[in-house]
Short mmCIF file of C-alpha atoms and ligand atoms in Angstrom, two decimals:
data_model
loop_
_atom_site.label_atom_id
_atom_site.label_comp_id
_atom_site.label_asym_id
_atom_site.label_seq_id
_atom_site.Cartn_x
_atom_site.Cartn_y
_atom_site.Cartn_z
CA MET A 1 146.74 72.41 125.57
CA THR A 2 143.94 70.94 127.86
CA PRO A 3 143.81 67.08 127.72
CA ALA A 4 141.68 65.44 125.91
CA LEU A 5 138.30 64.44 128.08
CA SER A 6 135.80 61.43 127.80
CA GLY A 7 137.20 61.32 123.65
CA GLN A 8 136.98 64.99 124.18
CA LYS A 9 140.03 66.43 121.54
CA PRO A 10 142.74 68.10 123.14
CA VAL A 11 141.45 72.16 123.43
CA ASP A 12 142.38 75.26 123.52
CA VAL A 13 140.70 77.52 126.22
CA PRO A 14 141.10 80.78 125.18
CA ALA A 15 141.48 83.22 127.31
CA ARG A 16 139.68 86.25 126.62
CA THR A 17 136.29 85.57 124.44
CA GLY A 18 133.57 88.44 123.12
CA VAL A 19 130.33 85.74 124.81
CA VAL A 20 130.92 83.03 126.94
CA ILE A 21 127.67 80.60 126.20
CA VAL A 22 126.87 78.06 129.47
CA GLY A 23 125.09 75.51 128.22
CA GLY A 24 125.31 73.04 125.45
CA GLY A 25 121.51 73.05 124.46
CA PRO A 26 119.92 73.95 121.14
CA SER A 27 119.62 77.44 122.99
CA GLY A 28 123.57 77.70 124.20
CA LEU A 29 124.23 76.04 120.52
CA LEU A 30 121.69 78.11 118.42
CA LEU A 31 123.68 81.19 119.85
CA SER A 32 126.91 79.80 118.96
CA GLN A 33 126.19 79.41 115.71
CA LEU A 34 124.72 82.39 115.04
CA LEU A 35 127.68 84.52 116.47
CA HIS A 36 130.09 82.88 114.87
CA LEU A 37 128.85 83.52 111.74
CA ALA A 38 128.50 87.07 112.02
CA GLY A 39 131.86 87.41 113.09
CA VAL A 40 131.34 87.14 117.14
CA ASP A 41 133.96 85.46 119.39
CA ASN A 42 131.91 82.61 121.28
CA VAL A 43 132.89 79.57 124.09
CA VAL A 44 130.20 77.32 124.79
CA LEU A 45 130.38 75.74 127.88
CA GLU A 46 128.59 72.02 128.70
CA ARG A 47 128.47 70.21 131.96
CA ARG A 48 127.47 67.06 130.08
CA SER A 49 129.11 64.65 127.41
CA ARG A 50 128.16 65.30 124.07
CA ALA A 51 126.80 61.53 124.34
CA TYR A 52 124.82 62.59 127.23
CA VAL A 53 123.07 65.73 125.47
CA LEU A 54 122.49 63.61 122.59
CA SER A 55 120.57 61.05 124.49
CA ARG A 56 117.72 63.08 125.70
CA ILE A 57 114.27 62.88 124.02
CA ARG A 58 112.61 66.20 124.16
CA ALA A 59 110.53 68.15 122.14
CA GLY A 60 109.28 66.95 118.73
CA VAL A 61 107.30 70.21 116.76
CA LEU A 62 108.83 73.19 115.76
CA GLU A 63 106.92 76.80 114.52
CA GLN A 64 107.56 78.19 111.58
CA GLY A 65 110.16 80.73 113.05
CA THR A 66 112.82 78.24 114.45
CA VAL A 67 112.78 76.19 110.93
CA ASP A 68 113.60 79.89 109.46
CA LEU A 69 116.05 80.80 111.99
CA LEU A 70 117.51 77.12 111.73
CA ARG A 71 117.89 77.77 108.01
CA LYS A 72 119.66 81.15 109.21
CA ALA A 73 122.50 79.86 110.62
CA GLY A 74 123.05 77.28 108.48
CA VAL A 75 121.38 73.94 109.80
CA GLY A 76 118.46 73.27 108.33
CA ALA A 77 119.79 70.40 105.31
CA ARG A 78 118.65 67.78 107.04
CA MET A 79 115.87 69.23 108.95
CA ASP A 80 114.03 70.36 105.06
CA ARG A 81 114.68 66.38 104.03
CA GLU A 82 114.20 64.47 106.97
CA GLY A 83 111.20 66.63 108.81
CA LEU A 84 107.59 65.88 107.80
CA VAL A 85 105.59 69.15 107.23
CA HIS A 86 102.25 69.27 109.23
CA ASP A 87 99.27 71.59 108.10
CA GLY A 88 96.75 69.85 110.74
CA VAL A 89 96.78 68.79 114.78
CA GLU A 90 93.73 66.79 115.54
CA ILE A 91 92.12 67.81 118.98
CA ALA A 92 90.52 64.77 120.05
CA PHE A 93 87.90 64.68 123.33
CA HIS A 94 86.63 62.10 125.06
CA ASP A 95 85.49 59.86 121.57
CA ARG A 96 85.29 62.69 119.33
CA ARG A 97 87.84 63.79 117.09
CA LEU A 98 88.49 67.59 115.60
CA ARG A 99 91.05 68.42 112.87
CA ILE A 100 92.39 72.32 113.23
CA ASP A 101 93.55 72.98 110.07
CA LEU A 102 96.52 75.02 110.67
CA ALA A 103 97.21 76.36 107.02
CA ASP A 104 93.27 77.37 106.24
CA LEU A 105 92.81 79.02 109.49
CA THR A 106 96.37 80.91 109.95
CA GLY A 107 96.77 81.75 105.99
CA GLY A 108 99.43 78.91 105.05
CA ARG A 109 101.59 78.66 108.14
CA THR A 110 102.55 75.05 109.35
CA VAL A 111 104.46 73.38 111.83
CA MET A 112 107.37 70.71 111.14
CA VAL A 113 108.21 68.01 113.14
CA TYR A 114 111.60 67.25 113.38
CA GLY A 115 113.14 66.30 116.63
CA GLN A 116 114.69 68.02 119.09
CA THR A 117 117.85 65.33 119.47
CA GLU A 118 118.60 65.91 115.82
CA VAL A 119 118.08 69.91 116.11
CA THR A 120 121.22 69.43 118.99
CA ALA A 121 122.70 67.08 116.84
CA ASP A 122 122.81 68.76 113.52
CA LEU A 123 124.51 72.22 115.71
CA TYR A 124 127.17 70.61 117.45
CA ALA A 125 127.63 68.95 113.98
CA ALA A 126 127.74 72.82 112.47
CA ARG A 127 129.53 73.86 115.28
CA ASP A 128 132.24 71.27 115.13
CA ALA A 129 132.51 71.72 111.15
CA MET A 130 133.32 75.89 111.45
CA GLY A 131 135.71 74.91 114.09
CA GLY A 132 133.48 76.15 116.95
CA THR A 133 134.58 75.82 121.12
CA VAL A 134 132.34 73.83 122.83
CA LEU A 135 133.75 72.65 125.71
CA HIS A 136 131.79 69.64 127.83
CA GLU A 137 132.11 68.00 130.54
CA ALA A 138 132.98 71.58 132.35
CA GLU A 139 132.09 71.49 135.82
CA ASP A 140 132.33 74.13 138.44
CA VAL A 141 130.69 76.47 136.50
CA ALA A 142 130.49 80.18 138.44
CA LEU A 143 129.73 83.51 137.15
CA HIS A 144 131.70 86.61 138.14
CA ASP A 145 131.12 90.44 137.81
CA LEU A 146 128.35 90.25 136.05
CA GLU A 147 127.21 94.01 137.34
CA GLY A 148 130.85 94.98 136.13
CA THR A 149 132.30 95.83 132.43
CA GLN A 150 134.44 93.06 132.82
CA PRO A 151 132.41 89.92 133.30
CA PHE A 152 134.34 86.32 133.93
CA VAL A 153 133.74 82.55 133.95
CA THR A 154 135.04 80.08 135.50
CA PHE A 155 135.16 76.37 135.90
CA ARG A 156 136.62 72.98 135.86
CA LEU A 157 138.31 70.78 133.46
CA GLY A 158 139.27 67.41 135.00
CA GLU A 159 141.55 68.82 137.50
CA THR A 160 142.39 72.32 135.91
CA VAL A 161 140.63 74.97 136.65
CA HIS A 162 140.48 77.74 134.09
CA ARG A 163 139.10 82.08 134.19
CA ILE A 164 137.91 83.24 130.19
CA ASP A 165 137.38 86.51 130.51
CA CYS A 166 134.64 87.99 128.02
CA ASP A 167 132.49 90.94 127.37
CA PHE A 168 128.68 88.94 127.85
CA VAL A 169 127.41 85.53 130.14
CA ALA A 170 124.47 83.63 128.09
CA GLY A 171 122.44 82.09 130.50
CA CYS A 172 121.58 79.04 128.57
CA ASP A 173 121.80 75.92 130.77
CA GLY A 174 118.36 75.59 131.37
CA PHE A 175 115.69 75.26 134.71
CA HIS A 176 118.83 73.69 136.83
CA GLY A 177 121.40 75.56 135.61
CA VAL A 178 123.70 78.10 137.00
CA SER A 179 122.84 81.16 135.63
CA ARG A 180 119.52 82.53 136.80
CA GLN A 181 120.84 81.05 140.39
CA SER A 182 123.98 84.02 140.24
CA ILE A 183 121.66 86.84 140.11
CA PRO A 184 120.81 87.52 143.76
CA ALA A 185 117.30 87.03 144.83
CA ASP A 186 116.23 90.02 145.43
CA ARG A 187 117.05 90.87 141.60
CA LEU A 188 114.51 88.40 140.38
CA ARG A 189 110.69 87.67 140.41
CA GLN A 190 109.74 84.27 139.55
CA PHE A 191 106.64 82.86 138.87
CA GLU A 192 105.58 79.82 138.94
CA MET A 193 102.76 76.99 138.65
CA VAL A 194 103.06 73.40 139.03
CA TYR A 195 101.17 70.70 138.02
CA PRO A 196 99.68 67.78 139.77
CA PHE A 197 100.55 65.31 137.50
CA GLY A 198 103.33 64.65 134.76
CA TRP A 199 103.69 63.27 131.43
CA LEU A 200 104.89 59.69 130.79
CA GLY A 201 106.67 59.45 127.65
CA LEU A 202 107.49 56.27 125.42
CA LEU A 203 109.67 56.60 121.58
CA ALA A 204 109.30 52.95 119.32
CA ASP A 205 110.35 52.20 116.14
CA VAL A 206 106.35 51.56 115.34
CA PRO A 207 104.47 53.69 112.78
CA PRO A 208 102.71 56.64 114.13
CA VAL A 209 98.76 55.55 114.39
CA HIS A 210 98.51 58.62 112.53
CA GLU A 211 99.43 61.45 109.87
CA GLU A 212 98.91 64.16 112.45
CA LEU A 213 99.64 64.85 115.92
CA ILE A 214 96.31 63.51 118.60
CA TYR A 215 96.27 65.89 121.39
CA ALA A 216 93.65 64.03 123.35
CA GLY A 217 91.71 64.71 126.73
CA HIS A 218 89.63 61.83 128.38
CA GLU A 219 88.08 61.23 131.76
CA ARG A 220 90.83 58.80 132.30
CA GLY A 221 93.88 61.59 131.77
CA PHE A 222 95.81 63.33 128.75
CA ALA A 223 97.43 61.35 125.75
CA LEU A 224 99.82 62.59 122.48
CA CYS A 225 100.26 60.63 119.74
CA SER A 226 103.20 62.27 117.97
CA MET A 227 106.18 60.89 116.15
CA ARG A 228 109.80 61.27 114.96
CA SER A 229 109.59 59.82 111.30
CA PRO A 230 106.76 57.43 109.20
CA THR A 231 108.49 54.39 111.14
CA ARG A 232 109.07 55.97 114.49
CA SER A 233 106.68 57.23 116.76
CA ARG A 234 106.73 59.17 119.90
CA TYR A 235 103.55 58.80 122.82
CA TYR A 236 102.52 60.27 126.06
CA VAL A 237 100.12 59.00 128.57
CA GLN A 238 99.45 62.03 131.36
CA CYS A 239 100.59 60.43 135.11
CA GLY A 240 100.87 60.88 138.94
CA LEU A 241 103.87 62.51 140.19
CA ASP A 242 104.64 59.63 142.70
CA GLU A 243 105.07 57.29 139.22
CA ARG A 244 108.24 56.00 138.87
CA VAL A 245 109.32 54.71 134.74
CA GLU A 246 110.55 51.51 136.32
CA ASP A 247 106.65 50.44 137.16
CA TRP A 248 105.56 50.99 133.29
CA SER A 249 106.17 47.98 131.68
CA ASP A 250 105.66 48.42 127.79
CA ASP A 251 102.51 46.39 127.62
CA ARG A 252 100.98 48.57 130.26
CA PHE A 253 101.82 51.78 128.09
CA TRP A 254 100.31 50.43 125.43
CA GLU A 255 97.10 49.82 127.08
CA ALA A 256 96.53 52.90 129.23
CA LEU A 257 97.30 54.70 125.64
CA ALA A 258 94.78 53.02 123.96
CA ALA A 259 92.26 53.35 126.99
CA HIS A 260 92.98 57.41 126.60
CA LEU A 261 92.62 57.64 122.73
CA PRO A 262 88.79 57.17 120.76
CA ALA A 263 87.54 53.91 119.43
CA ASP A 264 88.70 54.23 116.50
CA ILE A 265 92.21 55.45 116.93
CA ALA A 266 93.34 52.90 119.62
CA ALA A 267 92.09 50.08 117.23
CA ARG A 268 94.24 51.47 115.20
CA LEU A 269 97.25 51.79 117.20
CA VAL A 270 100.70 49.49 116.46
CA THR A 271 102.79 48.79 119.45
CA GLY A 272 106.00 47.61 119.84
CA PRO A 273 109.28 47.75 122.12
CA SER A 274 110.20 51.16 123.28
CA ILE A 275 113.85 52.36 122.89
CA GLU A 276 113.51 54.89 125.39
CA LYS A 277 111.03 55.84 128.14
CA SER A 278 110.60 58.49 130.56
CA ILE A 279 108.76 61.06 132.68
CA ALA A 280 108.70 64.74 132.53
CA PRO A 281 107.38 66.08 135.12
CA LEU A 282 104.74 69.78 134.02
CA ARG A 283 105.14 73.46 135.70
CA SER A 284 104.81 76.47 134.08
CA PHE A 285 107.74 78.86 135.32
CA VAL A 286 109.02 82.19 134.30
CA ALA A 287 112.27 84.39 135.45
CA GLU A 288 111.65 88.10 135.07
CA PRO A 289 114.13 89.79 133.73
CA MET A 290 116.09 87.75 131.63
CA ARG A 291 119.29 90.03 132.18
CA PHE A 292 121.10 91.26 134.81
CA GLY A 293 124.08 93.33 134.22
CA ARG A 294 126.32 91.31 131.62
CA LEU A 295 124.07 88.38 132.18
CA PHE A 296 120.99 87.35 129.72
CA LEU A 297 119.36 84.17 130.00
CA ALA A 298 117.73 82.37 127.14
CA GLY A 299 115.73 79.49 127.22
CA ASP A 300 114.68 77.30 130.17
CA ALA A 301 117.19 79.56 131.41
CA ALA A 302 114.60 82.00 131.72
CA HIS A 303 111.04 80.05 131.09
CA ILE A 304 109.13 76.73 131.68
CA VAL A 305 106.48 75.52 129.96
CA PRO A 306 103.96 72.68 129.99
CA PRO A 307 104.84 70.56 126.78
CA THR A 308 101.15 70.29 125.72
CA GLY A 309 101.81 72.85 123.73
CA ALA A 310 104.79 72.51 122.10
CA LYS A 311 106.79 75.64 123.15
CA GLY A 312 109.18 74.66 125.12
CA LEU A 313 112.15 74.71 122.24
CA ASN A 314 110.11 77.72 119.71
CA LEU A 315 110.83 79.98 122.58
CA ALA A 316 114.23 78.81 122.78
CA ALA A 317 114.57 79.99 119.92
CA SER A 318 113.14 83.00 119.68
CA ASP A 319 115.19 84.11 122.60
CA ILE A 320 117.91 83.55 120.40
CA HIS A 321 116.49 85.71 118.02
CA TYR A 322 116.27 88.30 120.01
CA LEU A 323 119.22 87.78 121.50
CA SER A 324 121.69 86.95 118.70
CA GLU A 325 120.44 90.05 117.18
CA ALA A 326 120.82 92.35 120.10
CA LEU A 327 124.72 90.82 120.43
CA ILE A 328 125.56 91.40 116.93
CA ALA A 329 124.37 95.15 116.78
CA HIS A 330 126.40 95.74 119.89
CA TYR A 331 129.52 94.12 118.19
CA ARG A 332 129.22 95.79 114.71
CA GLN A 333 127.61 98.70 115.41
CA GLY A 334 128.15 99.97 118.83
CA ASP A 335 124.53 99.61 119.09
CA GLU A 336 123.21 98.79 122.53
CA GLY A 337 119.33 99.23 122.17
CA GLY A 338 118.85 95.52 121.56
CA LEU A 339 120.33 94.47 124.42
CA ALA A 340 118.35 97.17 126.79
CA ALA A 341 115.44 95.69 125.21
CA TYR A 342 116.02 91.97 124.71
CA SER A 343 114.04 90.92 128.54
CA ASP A 344 110.81 92.76 127.79
CA ARG A 345 110.62 91.74 124.06
CA ALA A 346 111.37 87.87 124.77
CA LEU A 347 109.01 88.18 127.90
CA ALA A 348 106.28 89.83 125.57
CA ARG A 349 106.33 86.52 123.35
CA VAL A 350 107.29 84.30 126.60
CA TRP A 351 104.30 85.09 128.79
CA LYS A 352 101.67 84.46 125.42
CA ALA A 353 102.89 81.27 125.55
CA GLU A 354 102.59 80.48 128.87
CA ARG A 355 99.04 81.00 128.35
CA PHE A 356 98.65 79.37 125.13
CA SER A 357 100.77 76.16 127.13
CA TRP A 358 98.23 76.69 130.17
CA TRP A 359 95.46 76.83 128.03
CA MET A 360 96.23 73.26 126.40
CA THR A 361 97.00 71.61 129.96
CA THR A 362 94.29 73.01 131.76
CA THR A 363 91.61 72.35 128.85
CA LEU A 364 93.18 68.28 128.17
CA HIS A 365 94.47 66.78 131.30
CA ARG A 366 91.89 65.58 134.01
CA PHE A 367 92.59 67.35 137.51
CA PRO A 368 90.98 65.34 139.70
CA ASP A 369 90.69 68.06 142.43
CA LYS A 370 88.79 70.30 140.55
CA GLY A 371 85.19 68.41 140.70
CA GLU A 372 82.66 67.73 138.06
CA PHE A 373 82.41 71.42 137.40
CA GLY A 374 85.94 71.71 136.14
CA ALA A 375 84.87 68.62 134.06
CA ARG A 376 82.21 70.72 132.75
CA MET A 377 84.29 73.81 131.91
CA GLN A 378 86.73 71.12 130.04
CA GLN A 379 83.70 69.53 128.18
CA ALA A 380 82.52 73.57 127.15
CA GLU A 381 86.38 74.69 125.53
CA PHE A 382 86.67 71.69 123.57
CA ASP A 383 82.68 72.34 122.19
CA TYR A 384 83.26 76.27 121.99
CA LEU A 385 86.28 75.32 120.25
CA ALA A 386 84.18 72.93 117.89
CA SER A 387 81.59 75.11 117.55
CA SER A 388 83.85 78.45 116.55
CA ARG A 389 86.13 79.36 113.83
CA ALA A 390 87.25 82.10 115.85
CA ALA A 391 88.43 79.48 118.38
CA GLN A 392 90.45 77.35 115.89
CA THR A 393 91.59 80.13 114.73
CA THR A 394 93.09 81.45 117.77
CA LEU A 395 94.59 78.08 118.94
CA ALA A 396 96.23 77.72 114.96
CA GLU A 397 97.95 80.73 115.38
CA ASN A 398 99.42 79.86 118.93
CA TYR A 399 100.34 76.63 117.45
CA VAL A 400 102.23 77.46 114.34
CA GLY A 401 103.62 80.14 116.67
CA LEU A 402 103.07 83.70 117.12
CA PRO A 403 105.06 86.20 115.18
CA TYR A 404 108.54 87.66 116.16
P1 FAS B 1 118.68 72.72 127.96
O1 FAS B 1 117.71 72.48 129.39
O2 FAS B 1 117.76 71.62 126.34
O3 FAS B 1 120.08 73.01 128.07
C1 FAS B 1 120.14 73.24 129.07
C2 FAS B 1 122.16 72.74 128.60
O4 FAS B 1 123.17 73.26 129.82
C3 FAS B 1 121.91 71.42 129.39
O5 FAS B 1 122.52 70.89 128.09
C4 FAS B 1 122.52 71.02 130.65
O6 FAS B 1 123.33 70.05 130.81
C5 FAS B 1 123.51 72.36 130.40
N1 FAS B 1 123.76 72.88 131.28
C6 FAS B 1 123.44 72.67 132.70
N2 FAS B 1 123.73 73.23 134.35
C7 FAS B 1 125.08 73.62 133.68
C8 FAS B 1 125.83 74.15 134.44
N3 FAS B 1 126.25 74.36 135.64
N4 FAS B 1 127.14 74.37 133.61
C9 FAS B 1 127.07 74.20 132.42
N5 FAS B 1 126.26 73.46 131.41
C10 FAS B 1 125.07 72.84 132.51
N6 FAS B 1 109.38 70.96 124.89
C11 FAS B 1 108.74 70.80 124.06
O7 FAS B 1 108.43 71.36 122.63
N7 FAS B 1 108.68 69.44 123.66
C12 FAS B 1 108.13 68.50 124.61
O8 FAS B 1 108.31 67.32 124.39
C13 FAS B 1 109.49 68.51 126.09
N8 FAS B 1 109.76 67.80 126.42
C14 FAS B 1 110.59 67.60 127.66
C15 FAS B 1 111.26 66.81 128.70
C16 FAS B 1 112.10 67.13 129.26
C17 FAS B 1 112.39 65.72 130.36
C18 FAS B 1 112.58 68.22 130.00
C19 FAS B 1 113.03 68.75 130.41
C20 FAS B 1 112.23 69.92 128.57
C21 FAS B 1 111.07 69.04 127.85
N9 FAS B 1 110.91 70.38 126.74
C22 FAS B 1 109.54 69.85 125.85
C23 FAS B 1 111.32 71.25 126.32
C24 FAS B 1 112.85 71.36 126.51
O9 FAS B 1 112.33 70.98 124.67
C25 FAS B 1 113.62 72.76 126.15
O10 FAS B 1 112.68 73.59 125.80
C26 FAS B 1 114.42 73.06 125.24
O11 FAS B 1 115.36 71.92 125.51
C27 FAS B 1 115.25 74.44 125.85
O12 FAS B 1 116.47 74.33 125.36
P2 FAS B 1 117.49 74.82 126.37
O13 FAS B 1 116.83 76.52 126.66
O14 FAS B 1 119.07 74.39 126.00
O15 FAS B 1 117.96 74.45 127.77
C1 PHB B 2 106.87 65.08 120.59
O1 PHB B 2 106.89 64.42 120.09
O2 PHB B 2 107.74 64.64 121.65
C2 PHB B 2 105.70 66.26 121.35
C3 PHB B 2 105.29 66.51 120.65
C4 PHB B 2 104.11 68.08 120.73
C5 PHB B 2 104.14 68.62 122.59
C6 PHB B 2 105.07 67.58 122.53
C7 PHB B 2 105.99 66.79 122.83
O3 PHB B 2 103.03 69.32 122.25
#
């Protein structure tokens, strides 16, 4: 029996399991839950404590496909009670505002506003309720014999080194994880674009300025008005890569936010003390293929999108949809087709979401180096969007999520 770690109950570390899942964020936990429900043994190895994982404030918008998958995983009850269904979203440009009627333009499809932190908490609760094995503070995770038929994973819990033999490894350990780095460089193609700015995010217990999200492009830079509930708001402003969160007082943030918004919205802004403030860099990144032997990458371990399109968490969900289906078909029918097709199938959807996230980011953020012509192109993008139902339909169908 492994001794308790920072409050973790003593756990039995199995010598063997079906799938070792590296990473206890939304990707890893959702895969663990779906596999367990299908009778596929698995173990989740998470580097951080549960409290640390649940302290991270990230995504806020769930596509219909993600909502359906969470319900299928048996973790949709609180989301359905507390989540906010949105059938529209606003795009603002300088002082103009345009409502995109998501439901009208997509035959009734909507999005759910429900924070990633809550999704992760619901998944942890479900793992606990089913007696799932999630090992926290698992350090020095290393993947072995991925190209063989008997891969295994080693890691350390406290002073004790463990080995788990398995059939497959799911790399759900995010952009900085060990999984993608376990693939030889000559077997991986990586595509990346780093944007010359970041997002400064603030969470506050104040009522949202508007009942729907507002993505605002402005000559001062981009701003996003989002929310977590009718009493808790989430805001972002574009910031420089050299900015430090400690240089941003709450007052400075609220002033900057108001200056980035259309005057009528800024006039309605309710401010208050921040309960969280953080800066996230923006990048587009894809690693191909998303498989190496018995290792399958999913979520941020394989791809990153700028959060402007609200796709990060939702791409993680569609990866897990494809991967869980493929693994279950392997165990139930000995069908290898899903595993063989996983990378191509996932990447086909990933690249479309990369394009949409890139388009939203390049259209709405301030790029000083793109000069006046670049600014005119952004104006033209907005003018076309405002004048064309076809353009609005394109934005809407990508925002609610392309089909799986
Ligand atoms: P995650 O990074 O969430 O989880 C990976 C887990 O693996 C982590 O818990 C990590 O501790 C663990 N891990 C890492 N290395 C390990 C190792 N060697 N061994 C064991 N465990 C290891 N998306 C949006 O849609 N909207 C947003 O506003 C948004 N904001 C974001 C802000 C930030 C700062 C970041 C980093 C991402 C943001 N995202 C946003 C994207 C985000 O939501 C991801 O898409 C989502 O977390 C993907 O989930 P996972 O793939 O599980 O990766
Ligand atoms: C959020 O609420 O954190 C959020 C919402 C939509 C985005 C990005 C972040 O596109």
